[in-house]
Amino acid sequence: MATTQTFTYRHSDESVIDHLIPLPLTAESDIFEVADHCAALASILIESDDSSSRTALCERLLHALRQLRELCDADLPPHILAHLIQGETLTSCMPDCWQDTAPQVDYALALVHAILGGTLPASVEKELAGLLHDLVWLLDEFVKEPYISVH
């Protein structure tokens, strides 16, 4: 009989934040792992009302987005290439004008810096956090889309 491992969290933002903030992103983390981590951080960010937690999440997200930005220009390892080889033609989650990942990561970084600036009205900060969340989730999906043609 197979057992399934499940992860449990207390029903509070703090417990999720306490778990997520220290999760290591190593130099060996691949682009998929880093994109997933960014999406998790962005999801918790929009749910957090505590100023110190939001700051910690933004700082961690900056670190992860910078790592994602570096990976956009790096050679892809074989296991990632194998995933990205096109089978059937898919419709991308991104419009044709946004088919380069690096500028999208730069937009996300700019949004995090704006949120961290602490000079925006709370309502604007909340809307920018929502935009950041949506952009990061699109990035997470986009970096995993098959796009390499087999010759």
mmCIF file with all atom_site columns, C-alpha atoms in Angstrom:
data_model
loop_
_atom_site.group_PDB
_atom_site.id
_atom_site.type_symbol
_atom_site.label_atom_id
_atom_site.label_alt_id
_atom_site.label_comp_id
_atom_site.label_asym_id
_atom_site.label_entity_id
_atom_site.label_seq_id
_atom_site.pdbx_PDB_ins_code
_atom_site.Cartn_x
_atom_site.Cartn_y
_atom_site.Cartn_z
_atom_site.occupancy
_atom_site.B_iso_or_equiv
_atom_site.pdbx_formal_charge
_atom_site.auth_seq_id
_atom_site.auth_comp_id
_atom_site.auth_asym_id
_atom_site.auth_atom_id
_atom_site.pdbx_PDB_model_num
ATOM 1   C CA . MET A 1 1   ? 0.000  0.000  0.000   1.00 0.00 ? 1   MET A CA 1
ATOM 2   C CA . ALA A 1 2   ? 1.473  3.343  -1.074  1.00 0.00 ? 2   ALA A CA 1
ATOM 3   C CA . THR A 1 3   ? 1.459  6.272  1.277   1.00 0.00 ? 3   THR A CA 1
ATOM 4   C CA . THR A 1 4   ? 1.110  9.851  0.202   1.00 0.00 ? 4   THR A CA 1
ATOM 5   C CA . GLN A 1 5   ? 3.103  12.556 1.900   1.00 0.00 ? 5   GLN A CA 1
ATOM 6   C CA . THR A 1 6   ? 1.152  15.713 2.618   1.00 0.00 ? 6   THR A CA 1
ATOM 7   C CA . PHE A 1 7   ? 2.336  19.037 3.886   1.00 0.00 ? 7   PHE A CA 1
ATOM 8   C CA . THR A 1 8   ? 0.346  20.759 6.552   1.00 0.00 ? 8   THR A CA 1
ATOM 9   C CA . TYR A 1 9   ? 0.356  24.350 7.653   1.00 0.00 ? 9   TYR A CA 1
ATOM 10  C CA . ARG A 1 10  ? -1.436 26.094 10.448  1.00 0.00 ? 10  ARG A CA 1
ATOM 11  C CA . HIS A 1 11  ? -4.166 28.322 9.090   1.00 0.00 ? 11  HIS A CA 1
ATOM 12  C CA . SER A 1 12  ? -2.241 31.554 9.358   1.00 0.00 ? 12  SER A CA 1
ATOM 13  C CA . ASP A 1 13  ? -0.169 33.620 6.988   1.00 0.00 ? 13  ASP A CA 1
ATOM 14  C CA . GLU A 1 14  ? 2.702  33.638 9.474   1.00 0.00 ? 14  GLU A CA 1
ATOM 15  C CA . SER A 1 15  ? 3.156  29.872 9.392   1.00 0.00 ? 15  SER A CA 1
ATOM 16  C CA . VAL A 1 16  ? 3.306  29.830 5.596   1.00 0.00 ? 16  VAL A CA 1
ATOM 17  C CA . ILE A 1 17  ? 5.607  32.842 5.550   1.00 0.00 ? 17  ILE A CA 1
ATOM 18  C CA . ASP A 1 18  ? 7.859  31.304 8.201   1.00 0.00 ? 18  ASP A CA 1
ATOM 19  C CA . HIS A 1 19  ? 8.086  28.176 6.042   1.00 0.00 ? 19  HIS A CA 1
ATOM 20  C CA . LEU A 1 20  ? 8.580  29.940 2.711   1.00 0.00 ? 20  LEU A CA 1
ATOM 21  C CA . ILE A 1 21  ? 11.054 32.690 3.578   1.00 0.00 ? 21  ILE A CA 1
ATOM 22  C CA . PRO A 1 22  ? 13.931 30.407 4.633   1.00 0.00 ? 22  PRO A CA 1
ATOM 23  C CA . LEU A 1 23  ? 13.476 27.921 1.762   1.00 0.00 ? 23  LEU A CA 1
ATOM 24  C CA . PRO A 1 24  ? 16.811 27.864 0.016   1.00 0.00 ? 24  PRO A CA 1
ATOM 25  C CA . LEU A 1 25  ? 17.278 28.701 -3.613  1.00 0.00 ? 25  LEU A CA 1
ATOM 26  C CA . THR A 1 26  ? 20.685 27.326 -4.423  1.00 0.00 ? 26  THR A CA 1
ATOM 27  C CA . ALA A 1 27  ? 22.923 28.107 -7.351  1.00 0.00 ? 27  ALA A CA 1
ATOM 28  C CA . GLU A 1 28  ? 21.875 24.676 -8.659  1.00 0.00 ? 28  GLU A CA 1
ATOM 29  C CA . SER A 1 29  ? 18.140 25.532 -8.638  1.00 0.00 ? 29  SER A CA 1
ATOM 30  C CA . ASP A 1 30  ? 16.826 25.309 -12.177 1.00 0.00 ? 30  ASP A CA 1
ATOM 31  C CA . ILE A 1 31  ? 14.606 27.819 -13.925 1.00 0.00 ? 31  ILE A CA 1
ATOM 32  C CA . PHE A 1 32  ? 11.449 25.814 -13.164 1.00 0.00 ? 32  PHE A CA 1
ATOM 33  C CA . GLU A 1 33  ? 12.229 25.639 -9.437  1.00 0.00 ? 33  GLU A CA 1
ATOM 34  C CA . VAL A 1 34  ? 13.021 29.345 -9.264  1.00 0.00 ? 34  VAL A CA 1
ATOM 35  C CA . ALA A 1 35  ? 9.882  30.306 -11.208 1.00 0.00 ? 35  ALA A CA 1
ATOM 36  C CA . ASP A 1 36  ? 7.752  28.133 -8.900  1.00 0.00 ? 36  ASP A CA 1
ATOM 37  C CA . HIS A 1 37  ? 9.358  29.755 -5.864  1.00 0.00 ? 37  HIS A CA 1
ATOM 38  C CA . CYS A 1 38  ? 8.658  33.231 -7.253  1.00 0.00 ? 38  CYS A CA 1
ATOM 39  C CA . ALA A 1 39  ? 5.004  32.310 -7.815  1.00 0.00 ? 39  ALA A CA 1
ATOM 40  C CA . ALA A 1 40  ? 4.675  30.976 -4.252  1.00 0.00 ? 40  ALA A CA 1
ATOM 41  C CA . LEU A 1 41  ? 6.187  34.151 -2.808  1.00 0.00 ? 41  LEU A CA 1
ATOM 42  C CA . ALA A 1 42  ? 3.919  36.370 -4.920  1.00 0.00 ? 42  ALA A CA 1
ATOM 43  C CA . SER A 1 43  ? 0.870  34.392 -3.797  1.00 0.00 ? 43  SER A CA 1
ATOM 44  C CA . ILE A 1 44  ? 1.686  34.818 -0.131  1.00 0.00 ? 44  ILE A CA 1
ATOM 45  C CA . LEU A 1 45  ? 2.567  38.486 -0.660  1.00 0.00 ? 45  LEU A CA 1
ATOM 46  C CA . ILE A 1 46  ? -0.915 39.432 -1.843  1.00 0.00 ? 46  ILE A CA 1
ATOM 47  C CA . GLU A 1 47  ? -2.445 37.659 1.159   1.00 0.00 ? 47  GLU A CA 1
ATOM 48  C CA . SER A 1 48  ? -0.207 39.247 3.777   1.00 0.00 ? 48  SER A CA 1
ATOM 49  C CA . ASP A 1 49  ? -1.271 42.395 5.629   1.00 0.00 ? 49  ASP A CA 1
ATOM 50  C CA . ASP A 1 50  ? 1.651  42.549 8.051   1.00 0.00 ? 50  ASP A CA 1
ATOM 51  C CA . SER A 1 51  ? 4.207  45.190 7.018   1.00 0.00 ? 51  SER A CA 1
ATOM 52  C CA . SER A 1 52  ? 7.288  43.307 8.210   1.00 0.00 ? 52  SER A CA 1
ATOM 53  C CA . SER A 1 53  ? 6.115  40.084 6.535   1.00 0.00 ? 53  SER A CA 1
ATOM 54  C CA . ARG A 1 54  ? 5.426  41.940 3.282   1.00 0.00 ? 54  ARG A CA 1
ATOM 55  C CA . THR A 1 55  ? 8.898  43.479 3.401   1.00 0.00 ? 55  THR A CA 1
ATOM 56  C CA . ALA A 1 56  ? 10.536 40.085 4.028   1.00 0.00 ? 56  ALA A CA 1
ATOM 57  C CA . LEU A 1 57  ? 8.497  38.532 1.211   1.00 0.00 ? 57  LEU A CA 1
ATOM 58  C CA . CYS A 1 58  ? 9.412  41.342 -1.187  1.00 0.00 ? 58  CYS A CA 1
ATOM 59  C CA . GLU A 1 59  ? 13.104 41.023 -0.343  1.00 0.00 ? 59  GLU A CA 1
ATOM 60  C CA . ARG A 1 60  ? 12.974 37.265 -0.865  1.00 0.00 ? 60  ARG A CA 1
ATOM 61  C CA . LEU A 1 61  ? 11.053 37.765 -4.111  1.00 0.00 ? 61  LEU A CA 1
ATOM 62  C CA . LEU A 1 62  ? 13.689 40.256 -5.312  1.00 0.00 ? 62  LEU A CA 1
ATOM 63  C CA . HIS A 1 63  ? 16.370 37.647 -4.682  1.00 0.00 ? 63  HIS A CA 1
ATOM 64  C CA . ALA A 1 64  ? 14.403 34.939 -6.495  1.00 0.00 ? 64  ALA A CA 1
ATOM 65  C CA . LEU A 1 65  ? 13.522 37.205 -9.447  1.00 0.00 ? 65  LEU A CA 1
ATOM 66  C CA . ARG A 1 66  ? 17.176 38.211 -9.815  1.00 0.00 ? 66  ARG A CA 1
ATOM 67  C CA . GLN A 1 67  ? 18.090 34.532 -9.916  1.00 0.00 ? 67  GLN A CA 1
ATOM 68  C CA . LEU A 1 68  ? 15.328 33.928 -12.477 1.00 0.00 ? 68  LEU A CA 1
ATOM 69  C CA . ARG A 1 69  ? 16.677 36.822 -14.557 1.00 0.00 ? 69  ARG A CA 1
ATOM 70  C CA . GLU A 1 70  ? 20.137 35.251 -14.583 1.00 0.00 ? 70  GLU A CA 1
ATOM 71  C CA . LEU A 1 71  ? 18.673 31.895 -15.592 1.00 0.00 ? 71  LEU A CA 1
ATOM 72  C CA . CYS A 1 72  ? 16.885 33.530 -18.538 1.00 0.00 ? 72  CYS A CA 1
ATOM 73  C CA . ASP A 1 73  ? 20.299 34.095 -20.138 1.00 0.00 ? 73  ASP A CA 1
ATOM 74  C CA . ALA A 1 74  ? 21.938 30.845 -19.006 1.00 0.00 ? 74  ALA A CA 1
ATOM 75  C CA . ASP A 1 75  ? 22.258 27.627 -20.965 1.00 0.00 ? 75  ASP A CA 1
ATOM 76  C CA . LEU A 1 76  ? 19.469 25.229 -20.105 1.00 0.00 ? 76  LEU A CA 1
ATOM 77  C CA . PRO A 1 77  ? 20.323 21.828 -18.608 1.00 0.00 ? 77  PRO A CA 1
ATOM 78  C CA . PRO A 1 78  ? 19.290 18.700 -20.539 1.00 0.00 ? 78  PRO A CA 1
ATOM 79  C CA . HIS A 1 79  ? 16.298 17.851 -18.302 1.00 0.00 ? 79  HIS A CA 1
ATOM 80  C CA . ILE A 1 80  ? 14.832 21.327 -18.896 1.00 0.00 ? 80  ILE A CA 1
ATOM 81  C CA . LEU A 1 81  ? 15.524 21.147 -22.638 1.00 0.00 ? 81  LEU A CA 1
ATOM 82  C CA . ALA A 1 82  ? 13.730 17.806 -22.802 1.00 0.00 ? 82  ALA A CA 1
ATOM 83  C CA . HIS A 1 83  ? 10.650 19.401 -21.231 1.00 0.00 ? 83  HIS A CA 1
ATOM 84  C CA . LEU A 1 84  ? 10.730 22.396 -23.582 1.00 0.00 ? 84  LEU A CA 1
ATOM 85  C CA . ILE A 1 85  ? 10.860 20.440 -26.843 1.00 0.00 ? 85  ILE A CA 1
ATOM 86  C CA . GLN A 1 86  ? 7.689  21.071 -28.788 1.00 0.00 ? 86  GLN A CA 1
ATOM 87  C CA . GLY A 1 87  ? 5.255  18.308 -29.348 1.00 0.00 ? 87  GLY A CA 1
ATOM 88  C CA . GLU A 1 88  ? 1.959  19.676 -30.510 1.00 0.00 ? 88  GLU A CA 1
ATOM 89  C CA . THR A 1 89  ? 1.578  23.396 -31.108 1.00 0.00 ? 89  THR A CA 1
ATOM 90  C CA . LEU A 1 90  ? 0.335  25.159 -28.020 1.00 0.00 ? 90  LEU A CA 1
ATOM 91  C CA . THR A 1 91  ? -1.152 28.584 -27.633 1.00 0.00 ? 91  THR A CA 1
ATOM 92  C CA . SER A 1 92  ? 1.146  30.583 -25.415 1.00 0.00 ? 92  SER A CA 1
ATOM 93  C CA . CYS A 1 93  ? -0.112 32.163 -22.210 1.00 0.00 ? 93  CYS A CA 1
ATOM 94  C CA . MET A 1 94  ? 1.787  35.306 -23.271 1.00 0.00 ? 94  MET A CA 1
ATOM 95  C CA . PRO A 1 95  ? 0.973  37.555 -26.202 1.00 0.00 ? 95  PRO A CA 1
ATOM 96  C CA . ASP A 1 96  ? 3.385  37.557 -29.129 1.00 0.00 ? 96  ASP A CA 1
ATOM 97  C CA . CYS A 1 97  ? 4.875  40.898 -28.076 1.00 0.00 ? 97  CYS A CA 1
ATOM 98  C CA . TRP A 1 98  ? 5.995  39.395 -24.719 1.00 0.00 ? 98  TRP A CA 1
ATOM 99  C CA . GLN A 1 99  ? 7.746  36.261 -25.943 1.00 0.00 ? 99  GLN A CA 1
ATOM 100 C CA . ASP A 1 100 ? 11.069 37.235 -24.335 1.00 0.00 ? 100 ASP A CA 1
ATOM 101 C CA . THR A 1 101 ? 11.223 36.284 -20.664 1.00 0.00 ? 101 THR A CA 1
ATOM 102 C CA . ALA A 1 102 ? 13.929 38.728 -19.535 1.00 0.00 ? 102 ALA A CA 1
ATOM 103 C CA . PRO A 1 103 ? 11.902 41.970 -19.911 1.00 0.00 ? 103 PRO A CA 1
ATOM 104 C CA . GLN A 1 104 ? 8.982  40.378 -18.066 1.00 0.00 ? 104 GLN A CA 1
ATOM 105 C CA . VAL A 1 105 ? 11.263 39.548 -15.148 1.00 0.00 ? 105 VAL A CA 1
ATOM 106 C CA . ASP A 1 106 ? 12.561 43.126 -15.254 1.00 0.00 ? 106 ASP A CA 1
ATOM 107 C CA . TYR A 1 107 ? 8.953  44.402 -15.041 1.00 0.00 ? 107 TYR A CA 1
ATOM 108 C CA . ALA A 1 108 ? 8.349  42.176 -12.020 1.00 0.00 ? 108 ALA A CA 1
ATOM 109 C CA . LEU A 1 109 ? 11.538 43.431 -10.378 1.00 0.00 ? 109 LEU A CA 1
ATOM 110 C CA . ALA A 1 110 ? 10.409 47.038 -10.931 1.00 0.00 ? 110 ALA A CA 1
ATOM 111 C CA . LEU A 1 111 ? 7.054  46.280 -9.328  1.00 0.00 ? 111 LEU A CA 1
ATOM 112 C CA . VAL A 1 112 ? 8.730  44.767 -6.257  1.00 0.00 ? 112 VAL A CA 1
ATOM 113 C CA . HIS A 1 113 ? 10.971 47.833 -5.937  1.00 0.00 ? 113 HIS A CA 1
ATOM 114 C CA . ALA A 1 114 ? 7.922  50.102 -6.167  1.00 0.00 ? 114 ALA A CA 1
ATOM 115 C CA . ILE A 1 115 ? 6.137  48.112 -3.458  1.00 0.00 ? 115 ILE A CA 1
ATOM 116 C CA . LEU A 1 116 ? 9.234  48.114 -1.238  1.00 0.00 ? 116 LEU A CA 1
ATOM 117 C CA . GLY A 1 117 ? 9.652  51.874 -1.656  1.00 0.00 ? 117 GLY A CA 1
ATOM 118 C CA . GLY A 1 118 ? 7.022  52.508 0.980   1.00 0.00 ? 118 GLY A CA 1
ATOM 119 C CA . THR A 1 119 ? 5.882  55.782 -0.584  1.00 0.00 ? 119 THR A CA 1
ATOM 120 C CA . LEU A 1 120 ? 2.745  54.581 -2.342  1.00 0.00 ? 120 LEU A CA 1
ATOM 121 C CA . PRO A 1 121 ? -0.773 54.901 -1.004  1.00 0.00 ? 121 PRO A CA 1
ATOM 122 C CA . ALA A 1 122 ? -1.933 51.575 0.453   1.00 0.00 ? 122 ALA A CA 1
ATOM 123 C CA . SER A 1 123 ? -4.538 51.136 -2.300  1.00 0.00 ? 123 SER A CA 1
ATOM 124 C CA . VAL A 1 124 ? -1.919 51.599 -5.043  1.00 0.00 ? 124 VAL A CA 1
ATOM 125 C CA . GLU A 1 125 ? 0.500  49.254 -3.302  1.00 0.00 ? 125 GLU A CA 1
ATOM 126 C CA . LYS A 1 126 ? -2.243 46.617 -3.084  1.00 0.00 ? 126 LYS A CA 1
ATOM 127 C CA . GLU A 1 127 ? -3.059 46.957 -6.807  1.00 0.00 ? 127 GLU A CA 1
ATOM 128 C CA . LEU A 1 128 ? 0.624  46.755 -7.758  1.00 0.00 ? 128 LEU A CA 1
ATOM 129 C CA . ALA A 1 129 ? 0.998  43.648 -5.587  1.00 0.00 ? 129 ALA A CA 1
ATOM 130 C CA . GLY A 1 130 ? -1.924 42.113 -7.478  1.00 0.00 ? 130 GLY A CA 1
ATOM 131 C CA . LEU A 1 131 ? -0.332 43.018 -10.814 1.00 0.00 ? 131 LEU A CA 1
ATOM 132 C CA . LEU A 1 132 ? 2.973  41.567 -9.599  1.00 0.00 ? 132 LEU A CA 1
ATOM 133 C CA . HIS A 1 133 ? 1.223  38.362 -8.560  1.00 0.00 ? 133 HIS A CA 1
ATOM 134 C CA . ASP A 1 134 ? -0.431 37.964 -11.960 1.00 0.00 ? 134 ASP A CA 1
ATOM 135 C CA . LEU A 1 135 ? 2.771  38.728 -13.860 1.00 0.00 ? 135 LEU A CA 1
ATOM 136 C CA . VAL A 1 136 ? 4.834  36.288 -11.791 1.00 0.00 ? 136 VAL A CA 1
ATOM 137 C CA . TRP A 1 137 ? 2.238  33.534 -12.240 1.00 0.00 ? 137 TRP A CA 1
ATOM 138 C CA . LEU A 1 138 ? 2.249  34.128 -16.008 1.00 0.00 ? 138 LEU A CA 1
ATOM 139 C CA . LEU A 1 139 ? 6.039  33.956 -15.963 1.00 0.00 ? 139 LEU A CA 1
ATOM 140 C CA . ASP A 1 140 ? 5.913  30.694 -14.060 1.00 0.00 ? 140 ASP A CA 1
ATOM 141 C CA . GLU A 1 141 ? 3.665  29.204 -16.732 1.00 0.00 ? 141 GLU A CA 1
ATOM 142 C CA . PHE A 1 142 ? 5.526  30.828 -19.611 1.00 0.00 ? 142 PHE A CA 1
ATOM 143 C CA . VAL A 1 143 ? 8.998  29.517 -18.746 1.00 0.00 ? 143 VAL A CA 1
ATOM 144 C CA . LYS A 1 144 ? 7.581  25.973 -18.795 1.00 0.00 ? 144 LYS A CA 1
ATOM 145 C CA . GLU A 1 145 ? 5.906  26.234 -22.204 1.00 0.00 ? 145 GLU A CA 1
ATOM 146 C CA . PRO A 1 146 ? 7.421  23.999 -24.873 1.00 0.00 ? 146 PRO A CA 1
ATOM 147 C CA . TYR A 1 147 ? 9.008  26.179 -27.537 1.00 0.00 ? 147 TYR A CA 1
ATOM 148 C CA . ILE A 1 148 ? 12.010 24.307 -28.938 1.00 0.00 ? 148 ILE A CA 1
ATOM 149 C CA . SER A 1 149 ? 11.497 22.800 -32.383 1.00 0.00 ? 149 SER A CA 1
ATOM 150 C CA . VAL A 1 150 ? 12.894 19.388 -33.137 1.00 0.00 ? 150 VAL A CA 1
ATOM 151 C CA . HIS A 1 151 ? 15.001 19.428 -36.316 1.00 0.00 ? 151 HIS A CA 1
#
